[in-house]
Tab-separated table of C-alpha atoms and ligand atoms in Angstrom:
chain	number	residue	atom	x	y	z
A	586	UNK	CA	-9.120	15.231	26.720
A	587	UNK	CA	-5.518	14.688	27.837
A	588	UNK	CA	-3.893	18.013	26.894
A	589	UNK	CA	-1.135	16.127	25.076
A	590	UNK	CA	-2.766	15.016	21.829
A	591	UNK	CA	-5.143	16.871	19.484
A	592	UNK	CA	-8.402	17.653	21.284
A	593	UNK	CA	-10.440	17.279	18.077
A	594	UNK	CA	-9.576	13.553	17.996
A	595	UNK	CA	-11.805	13.057	21.059
A	596	UNK	CA	-14.859	13.573	18.870
A	597	UNK	CA	-13.627	11.203	16.157
A	598	UNK	CA	-15.314	7.789	16.000
A	599	UNK	CA	-12.891	4.899	16.424
A	600	UNK	CA	-12.651	2.332	13.589
A	601	UNK	CA	-14.751	-0.656	14.673
A	602	UNK	CA	-13.399	-4.020	13.508
A	603	UNK	CA	-15.851	-6.867	12.886
A	604	UNK	CA	-16.315	-8.925	16.051
A	605	UNK	CA	-14.771	-12.379	16.130
A	606	UNK	CA	-15.107	-15.069	18.794
A	607	UNK	CA	-13.494	-18.496	18.527
A	608	UNK	CA	-16.021	-21.052	17.316
A	609	UNK	CA	-18.536	-18.463	16.094
A	610	UNK	CA	-19.292	-17.743	12.447
A	611	UNK	CA	-17.759	-14.426	11.420
A	612	UNK	CA	-19.638	-12.567	8.706
A	613	UNK	CA	-18.508	-9.170	9.936
A	614	UNK	CA	-15.349	-8.118	8.083
A	615	UNK	CA	-15.898	-8.795	4.376
A	616	UNK	CA	-13.267	-11.505	4.291
A	617	UNK	CA	-13.418	-14.421	1.851
A	618	UNK	CA	-13.935	-17.651	3.823
A	619	UNK	CA	-11.812	-20.115	1.850
A	620	UNK	CA	-8.361	-19.623	3.413
A	621	UNK	CA	-5.185	-18.373	1.732
A	622	UNK	CA	-4.777	-19.122	-1.984
A	623	UNK	CA	-2.606	-22.117	-3.016
A	624	UNK	CA	1.115	-21.358	-2.734
A	625	UNK	CA	0.661	-18.503	-0.282
A	626	UNK	CA	1.506	-20.334	2.933
A	627	UNK	CA	4.621	-21.843	1.298
A	628	UNK	CA	5.739	-18.388	0.115
A	629	UNK	CA	5.209	-16.969	3.607
A	630	UNK	CA	7.179	-19.804	5.178
A	631	UNK	CA	10.084	-19.259	2.799
A	632	UNK	CA	10.062	-15.500	3.330
A	633	UNK	CA	9.975	-15.973	7.114
A	634	UNK	CA	13.542	-17.319	7.017
A	635	UNK	CA	14.691	-13.787	6.149
A	636	UNK	CA	12.601	-12.016	8.760
A	637	UNK	CA	15.738	-10.402	10.226
A	638	UNK	CA	16.238	-8.435	6.957
A	639	UNK	CA	14.367	-5.329	5.865
A	640	UNK	CA	12.013	-5.838	2.940
A	641	UNK	CA	12.645	-4.414	-0.531
A	642	UNK	CA	11.587	-0.816	0.058
A	643	UNK	CA	10.850	-0.279	-3.618
A	644	UNK	CA	8.580	-3.374	-3.666
A	645	UNK	CA	9.981	-3.904	-7.151
A	646	UNK	CA	8.894	-7.472	-7.925
A	647	UNK	CA	5.365	-7.042	-6.598
A	648	UNK	CA	4.820	-3.671	-8.272
A	649	UNK	CA	6.071	-5.190	-11.522
A	650	UNK	CA	3.740	-8.183	-11.199
A	651	UNK	CA	0.783	-5.899	-10.458
A	652	UNK	CA	1.711	-3.607	-13.338
A	653	UNK	CA	1.851	-6.545	-15.759
A	654	UNK	CA	-1.483	-7.876	-14.579
A	655	UNK	CA	-3.084	-4.448	-14.889
A	656	UNK	CA	-1.383	-3.469	-18.134
A	657	UNK	CA	0.239	-0.320	-16.750
A	658	UNK	CA	3.772	0.877	-16.149
A	659	UNK	CA	5.197	-0.058	-12.721
A	660	UNK	CA	5.969	3.599	-11.989
A	661	UNK	CA	2.206	4.117	-11.745
A	662	UNK	CA	1.857	1.601	-8.896
A	663	UNK	CA	2.328	2.070	-5.153
A	664	UNK	CA	1.747	-0.591	-2.509
A	665	UNK	CA	0.987	-0.084	1.148
A	666	UNK	CA	-0.179	-1.560	4.419
A	667	UNK	CA	-3.639	-2.251	3.070
A	668	UNK	CA	-5.453	0.065	0.710
A	669	UNK	CA	-6.732	1.906	3.764
A	670	UNK	CA	-3.167	3.113	4.385
A	671	UNK	CA	-2.846	4.158	0.751
A	672	UNK	CA	-6.032	6.212	1.005
A	673	UNK	CA	-4.482	7.930	3.997
A	674	UNK	CA	-1.191	8.496	2.174
A	675	UNK	CA	-3.088	9.897	-0.788
A	676	UNK	CA	-4.955	12.318	1.474
A	677	UNK	CA	-1.672	13.362	3.051
A	678	UNK	CA	-0.093	13.827	-0.373
A	679	UNK	CA	-3.039	15.961	-1.552
A	680	UNK	CA	-4.258	18.014	1.401
A	681	UNK	CA	-3.029	20.861	3.555
A	682	UNK	CA	-4.772	21.647	6.842
A	683	UNK	CA	-8.284	22.895	6.210
A	684	UNK	CA	-8.573	21.451	2.698
A	685	UNK	CA	-11.686	19.441	1.974
A	686	UNK	CA	-12.234	15.766	1.204
A	687	UNK	CA	-15.647	14.939	-0.275
A	688	UNK	CA	-17.177	11.505	0.131
A	689	UNK	CA	-20.608	9.916	0.311
A	690	UNK	CA	-22.112	8.862	3.597
A	691	UNK	CA	-22.615	6.252	4.747
A	692	UNK	CA	-19.485	4.844	3.221
A	693	UNK	CA	-16.248	3.247	4.416
A	694	UNK	CA	-15.807	4.141	8.065
A	695	UNK	CA	-12.094	4.859	7.624
A	696	UNK	CA	-12.801	7.956	5.483
A	697	UNK	CA	-13.720	10.334	8.340
A	698	UNK	CA	-10.689	9.118	10.291
A	699	UNK	CA	-8.411	9.629	7.291
A	700	UNK	CA	-9.747	13.140	6.722
A	701	UNK	CA	-9.429	14.159	10.348
A	702	UNK	CA	-5.954	12.743	10.885
A	703	UNK	CA	-4.809	14.485	7.716
A	704	UNK	CA	-6.123	17.786	9.075
A	705	UNK	CA	-8.654	17.971	6.249
A	706	UNK	CA	-12.336	18.793	6.541
A	707	UNK	CA	-14.827	16.013	5.779
A	708	UNK	CA	-17.602	16.995	3.398
A	709	UNK	CA	-20.190	14.221	3.527
A	710	UNK	CA	-22.818	13.909	0.845
A	711	UNK	CA	-25.798	11.750	1.889
A	712	UNK	CA	-26.442	8.565	-0.057
A	713	UNK	CA	-29.513	8.474	-2.250
A	714	UNK	CA	-32.641	6.687	-0.974
A	715	UNK	CA	-31.445	3.563	-2.828
A	716	UNK	CA	-28.282	3.691	-0.609
A	717	UNK	CA	-25.974	4.491	-3.551
A	718	UNK	CA	-23.696	7.496	-4.078
A	719	UNK	CA	-25.328	10.704	-5.265
A	720	UNK	CA	-22.515	11.526	-7.676
A	721	UNK	CA	-23.990	14.746	-9.023
A	722	UNK	CA	-24.467	16.062	-5.470
A	723	UNK	CA	-20.869	15.035	-4.752
A	724	UNK	CA	-19.661	16.994	-7.783
A	725	UNK	CA	-21.743	19.972	-6.634
A	726	UNK	CA	-20.127	19.742	-3.166
A	727	UNK	CA	-16.654	20.383	-4.617
A	728	UNK	CA	-15.346	23.842	-3.666
A	729	UNK	CA	-12.082	25.701	-4.143
A	730	UNK	CA	-10.825	23.984	-0.973
A	731	UNK	CA	-11.554	20.449	-2.214
A	732	UNK	CA	-8.415	18.428	-2.937
A	733	UNK	CA	-9.801	14.895	-2.985
A	734	UNK	CA	-13.097	13.095	-3.691
A	735	UNK	CA	-13.472	9.486	-2.568
A	736	UNK	CA	-15.800	7.314	-4.640
A	737	UNK	CA	-16.307	3.902	-3.073
A	738	UNK	CA	-17.323	1.534	-5.849
A	739	UNK	CA	-18.894	-0.786	-4.784
A	740	UNK	CA	-19.719	1.086	-1.619
A	741	UNK	CA	-18.921	-0.306	1.796
A	742	UNK	CA	-21.211	-0.937	3.700
A	743	UNK	CA	-24.209	-0.595	1.362
A	744	UNK	CA	-22.883	-2.778	-1.499
A	745	UNK	CA	-24.286	-0.440	-4.161
A	746	UNK	CA	-22.287	0.480	-7.258
A	747	UNK	CA	-22.139	3.479	-9.559
A	748	UNK	CA	-22.512	2.895	-13.282
A	749	UNK	CA	-20.463	4.066	-16.221
A	750	UNK	CA	-22.736	6.886	-17.466
A	751	UNK	CA	-23.003	8.562	-14.054
A	752	UNK	CA	-19.293	8.190	-13.385
A	753	UNK	CA	-18.460	9.653	-16.815
A	754	UNK	CA	-20.621	12.697	-16.071
A	755	UNK	CA	-19.215	13.041	-12.560
A	756	UNK	CA	-15.581	12.907	-13.696
A	757	UNK	CA	-16.320	15.456	-16.406
A	758	UNK	CA	-17.849	17.758	-13.774
A	759	UNK	CA	-14.999	17.567	-11.247
A	760	UNK	CA	-12.268	20.181	-11.839
A	761	UNK	CA	-9.035	18.812	-13.282
A	762	UNK	CA	-7.031	19.932	-10.234
A	763	UNK	CA	-9.049	17.800	-7.793
A	764	UNK	CA	-8.028	14.179	-7.258
A	765	UNK	CA	-10.715	11.521	-7.526
A	766	UNK	CA	-9.939	8.224	-5.808
A	767	UNK	CA	-11.974	5.265	-7.023
A	768	UNK	CA	-11.854	2.892	-4.073
A	769	UNK	CA	-12.383	-0.504	-5.690
A	770	UNK	CA	-11.641	-2.818	-2.757
A	771	UNK	CA	-14.434	-5.145	-3.940
A	772	UNK	CA	-13.834	-4.936	-7.689
A	773	UNK	CA	-13.351	-8.694	-8.108
A	774	UNK	CA	-16.954	-9.340	-7.021
A	775	UNK	CA	-18.549	-6.967	-9.532
A	776	UNK	CA	-20.692	-8.843	-12.054
A	777	UNK	CA	-22.724	-6.037	-13.647
A	778	UNK	CA	-20.920	-5.028	-16.852
A	779	UNK	CA	-22.231	-1.458	-16.538
A	780	UNK	CA	-20.093	-0.935	-13.413
A	781	UNK	CA	-16.835	0.302	-14.904
A	782	UNK	CA	-13.374	-0.996	-14.106
A	783	UNK	CA	-11.919	2.307	-12.910
A	784	UNK	CA	-8.464	1.595	-14.199
A	785	UNK	CA	-9.492	0.339	-17.605
A	786	UNK	CA	-11.977	3.123	-18.262
A	787	UNK	CA	-10.557	6.142	-16.413
A	788	UNK	CA	-6.911	5.221	-15.810
A	789	UNK	CA	-5.668	7.688	-18.419
A	790	UNK	CA	-7.218	10.677	-16.626
A	791	UNK	CA	-4.503	12.644	-14.785
A	792	UNK	CA	-6.625	13.200	-11.661
A	793	UNK	CA	-7.976	9.667	-11.246
A	794	UNK	CA	-6.445	7.262	-8.731
A	795	UNK	CA	-7.589	3.665	-8.340
A	796	UNK	CA	-7.288	1.915	-4.966
A	797	UNK	CA	-7.441	-1.875	-4.757
A	798	UNK	CA	-6.608	-4.464	-2.141
A	799	UNK	CA	-5.292	-7.982	-1.746
A	800	UNK	CA	-7.361	-8.300	1.467
A	801	UNK	CA	-10.688	-9.382	0.052
A	802	UNK	CA	-10.902	-11.615	-3.042
A	803	UNK	CA	-7.178	-12.374	-2.851
A	804	UNK	CA	-7.485	-13.620	0.726
A	805	UNK	CA	-4.642	-11.688	2.358
A	806	UNK	CA	-6.498	-9.517	4.888
A	807	UNK	CA	-4.145	-10.598	7.664
A	808	UNK	CA	-1.012	-9.548	5.796
A	809	UNK	CA	-2.058	-6.042	4.812
A	810	UNK	CA	-1.296	-5.442	1.143
A	811	UNK	CA	-3.132	-2.829	-0.877
A	812	UNK	CA	-2.168	-1.018	-4.038
A	813	UNK	CA	-2.847	2.196	-5.829
A	814	UNK	CA	-2.566	3.033	-9.504
A	815	UNK	CA	-2.232	6.661	-10.545
A	816	UNK	CA	-0.484	8.721	-13.166
A	817	UNK	CA	3.314	8.750	-12.505
A	818	UNK	CA	3.566	12.137	-10.710
A	819	UNK	CA	0.727	11.301	-8.321
A	820	UNK	CA	2.040	7.783	-7.665
A	821	UNK	CA	5.519	9.199	-7.022
A	822	UNK	CA	4.123	11.758	-4.539
A	823	UNK	CA	2.249	9.016	-2.696
A	824	UNK	CA	5.345	6.804	-2.546
A	825	UNK	CA	7.184	9.723	-0.857
A	826	UNK	CA	4.747	9.842	2.057
A	827	UNK	CA	4.407	6.084	2.578
A	828	UNK	CA	5.859	4.889	5.869
A	829	UNK	CA	9.148	3.258	4.816
A	830	UNK	CA	9.083	-0.538	4.494
A	831	UNK	CA	5.353	-0.736	5.253
A	832	UNK	CA	4.743	-3.590	2.794
A	833	UNK	CA	6.570	-6.313	4.732
A	834	UNK	CA	8.758	-8.925	3.034
A	835	UNK	CA	6.268	-11.626	3.998
A	836	UNK	CA	3.392	-9.586	2.600
A	837	UNK	CA	5.291	-9.020	-0.668
A	838	UNK	CA	6.062	-12.738	-1.044
A	839	UNK	CA	2.488	-13.723	-0.203
A	840	UNK	CA	0.993	-11.213	-2.629
A	841	UNK	CA	3.225	-12.480	-5.438
A	842	UNK	CA	2.127	-16.057	-4.733
A	843	UNK	CA	-1.521	-14.998	-4.596
A	844	UNK	CA	-1.272	-13.210	-7.952
A	845	UNK	CA	0.124	-16.420	-9.443
A	846	UNK	CA	-3.055	-18.187	-8.287
A	847	UNK	CA	-5.396	-15.796	-10.081
A	848	UNK	CA	-7.535	-18.540	-11.648
A	849	UNK	CA	-8.289	-19.939	-8.202
A	850	UNK	CA	-9.027	-16.426	-6.923
A	851	UNK	CA	-11.561	-16.006	-9.732
A	852	UNK	CA	-13.125	-19.407	-8.999
A	853	UNK	CA	-13.558	-18.484	-5.327
A	854	UNK	CA	-14.920	-15.023	-6.167
A	855	UNK	CA	-17.516	-16.751	-8.378
A	856	UNK	CA	-18.509	-18.985	-5.456
A	857	UNK	CA	-18.967	-15.872	-3.323
A	858	UNK	CA	-21.079	-14.249	-6.027
A	859	UNK	CA	-23.290	-17.353	-6.340
A	860	UNK	CA	-23.873	-17.339	-2.602
A	861	UNK	CA	-24.479	-13.587	-2.661
A	862	UNK	CA	-27.242	-14.138	-5.191
A	863	UNK	CA	-28.767	-16.853	-3.015
A	864	UNK	CA	-28.669	-14.557	0.022
A	865	UNK	CA	-30.238	-11.720	-1.979
A	866	UNK	CA	-33.116	-13.896	-3.178
A	867	UNK	CA	-33.925	-15.188	0.300
A	868	UNK	CA	-33.366	-11.905	2.137
A	869	UNK	CA	-35.432	-9.853	-0.286
A	870	UNK	CA	-38.424	-11.965	0.691
A	871	UNK	CA	-37.831	-11.004	4.332
A	872	UNK	CA	-36.910	-7.393	3.620
A	873	UNK	CA	-38.551	-5.957	0.489
A	874	UNK	CA	-36.301	-2.860	0.217
A	875	UNK	CA	-33.050	-4.833	0.189
A	876	UNK	CA	-30.518	-2.754	-1.800
A	877	UNK	CA	-28.603	-4.203	-4.731
A	878	UNK	CA	-25.097	-5.454	-4.012
A	879	UNK	CA	-22.086	-5.838	-6.275
A	880	UNK	CA	-19.813	-6.818	-3.429
A	881	UNK	CA	-19.139	-9.722	-1.071
A	882	UNK	CA	-21.664	-8.475	1.460
A	883	UNK	CA	-25.285	-7.450	1.712
A	884	UNK	CA	-26.722	-4.412	3.475
A	885	UNK	CA	-29.888	-4.681	5.501
A	886	UNK	CA	-31.225	-1.158	6.094
A	887	UNK	CA	-32.906	-2.009	9.396
A	888	UNK	CA	-32.675	1.392	11.094
A	889	UNK	CA	-33.428	1.069	14.808
A	890	UNK	CA	-33.711	-2.725	14.448
A	891	UNK	CA	-30.042	-3.013	13.415
A	892	UNK	CA	-28.529	-3.684	16.830
A	893	UNK	CA	-31.327	-6.043	17.983
A	894	UNK	CA	-31.000	-7.958	14.694
A	895	UNK	CA	-27.228	-8.292	15.151
A	896	UNK	CA	-27.793	-9.463	18.730
A	897	UNK	CA	-30.239	-12.091	17.505
A	898	UNK	CA	-27.657	-13.299	14.975
A	899	UNK	CA	-25.000	-13.364	17.682
A	900	UNK	CA	-27.269	-15.483	19.884
A	901	UNK	CA	-27.437	-17.922	16.958
A	902	UNK	CA	-23.616	-17.967	16.745
A	903	UNK	CA	-23.189	-15.561	13.814
A	904	UNK	CA	-21.353	-12.256	14.026
A	905	UNK	CA	-22.526	-9.616	11.579
A	906	UNK	CA	-21.662	-5.907	11.519
A	907	UNK	CA	-24.345	-3.527	12.802
A	908	UNK	CA	-24.245	0.243	12.255
A	909	UNK	CA	-26.522	1.452	15.040
A	910	UNK	CA	-29.672	3.164	13.802
A	911	UNK	CA	-28.770	2.553	10.142
A	912	UNK	CA	-28.307	-0.990	8.986
A	913	UNK	CA	-26.451	-4.276	9.207
A	914	UNK	CA	-23.725	-5.452	6.880
A	915	UNK	CA	-23.490	-9.195	6.383
A	916	UNK	CA	-20.481	-10.707	4.639
A	917	UNK	CA	-21.113	-13.615	2.278
A	918	UNK	CA	-19.651	-16.746	3.865
A	919	UNK	CA	-19.549	-20.430	2.995
A	920	UNK	CA	-22.901	-22.002	2.035
A	921	UNK	CA	-23.071	-23.671	5.460
A	922	UNK	CA	-22.361	-20.434	7.334
A	923	UNK	CA	-24.867	-18.561	5.197
A	924	UNK	CA	-27.500	-21.179	6.020
A	925	UNK	CA	-26.969	-20.569	9.733
A	926	UNK	CA	-27.275	-16.826	9.140
A	927	UNK	CA	-30.411	-17.196	7.000
A	928	UNK	CA	-32.053	-19.336	9.665
A	929	UNK	CA	-31.255	-16.657	12.275
A	930	UNK	CA	-32.611	-13.914	9.997
A	931	UNK	CA	-35.755	-15.893	9.248
A	932	UNK	CA	-36.401	-16.500	12.903
A	933	UNK	CA	-35.809	-12.799	13.733
A	934	UNK	CA	-38.182	-11.519	11.063
A	935	UNK	CA	-40.882	-14.051	11.807
A	936	UNK	CA	-40.841	-13.101	15.499
A	937	UNK	CA	-40.903	-9.279	15.086
B	1201	LIG	C1	-14.091	0.343	0.641
B	1201	LIG	C2	-12.877	-0.173	1.309
B	1201	LIG	N1	-11.703	0.348	0.977
B	1201	LIG	C3	-10.579	-0.076	1.546
B	1201	LIG	C4	-10.607	-1.066	2.497
B	1201	LIG	C5	-9.337	-1.422	3.127
B	1201	LIG	O1	-8.881	-2.646	2.885
B	1201	LIG	P1	-7.391	-3.031	3.269
B	1201	LIG	O2	-6.823	-1.920	4.090
B	1201	LIG	O3	-7.516	-4.298	4.010
B	1201	LIG	O4	-6.682	-3.149	1.972
B	1201	LIG	C6	-11.800	-1.651	2.878
B	1201	LIG	C7	-11.817	-2.671	3.916
B	1201	LIG	O5	-12.776	-2.965	4.554
B	1201	LIG	C8	-12.965	-1.177	2.269
B	1201	LIG	O6	-14.151	-1.666	2.607
């Protein structure tokens, strides 16, 4: 405690980034391993020549390009410094001190931080035994103080996804004056047709907001571009609380170039999915209760073995992301990197 900043922040867990060491294989941050998409580096280089100028604060060209791709009006789109920032802006736009934000747990580790820094109260609903969201319990957890429910689909770090029928019932059960954010950071890796595209299926609902990112499948994690699609009044409220100019000119140019390379994005996402399926087949032989994944990572619910397993991987030159006492999240990498990881996993399980 320092007496200068909020004392309650002392109890707040710090966001833990995936570990990275030069020369090691990094499967810890859910990045796609194939480098920036074609045209991106050139767009960045060109934009760098104007680095002394402020970016377009309205992000007009990028919002327009996103709107066209998504088939919505540009006034429904907001961009920000990663979708994590947009989730925070949304919470700020929705909540007063003491209001409640409902989310499943374990889920994205930024959610508790977002709730606390907004002054809202976190209401955590435990995941089901299959590691997925318990949507009906989440709906039941909504009170008069709830302003926002976060549905992470697919869920980070467990990889599980909620299906159309359960999401329909959940959205029907949530009061119309409570915002529901569908956090679809991993949407591009979803292959099960029963997992709904939140925008396509629920985009016309006034209280639904869809969060997406250019960080994962689009390969721009280092530039920090996320976007949100909501009905115009909600999107306008979010744009009011966004830190001015937080989508940099270089990020805007890079995102536009990436969107133009959408066929290559899809090809790479398919490579990730093929490798994910290979990992699932091999890992499920080592770990029979391996949860399903619709994302670019797998979740190993190893409980107390999580940290030792991650240490064993690290000794083999692979960084994965342990959540002490719960599980280990492993990002799908290149086939070669995945082979190194699988060999480390095999050797760990055969020796314990
Ligand atoms: C579920 C989920 N939402 C949002 C984000 C944030 O992504 P970014 O801020 O890079 O757009 C992540 C990143 O790990 C995530 O896992």
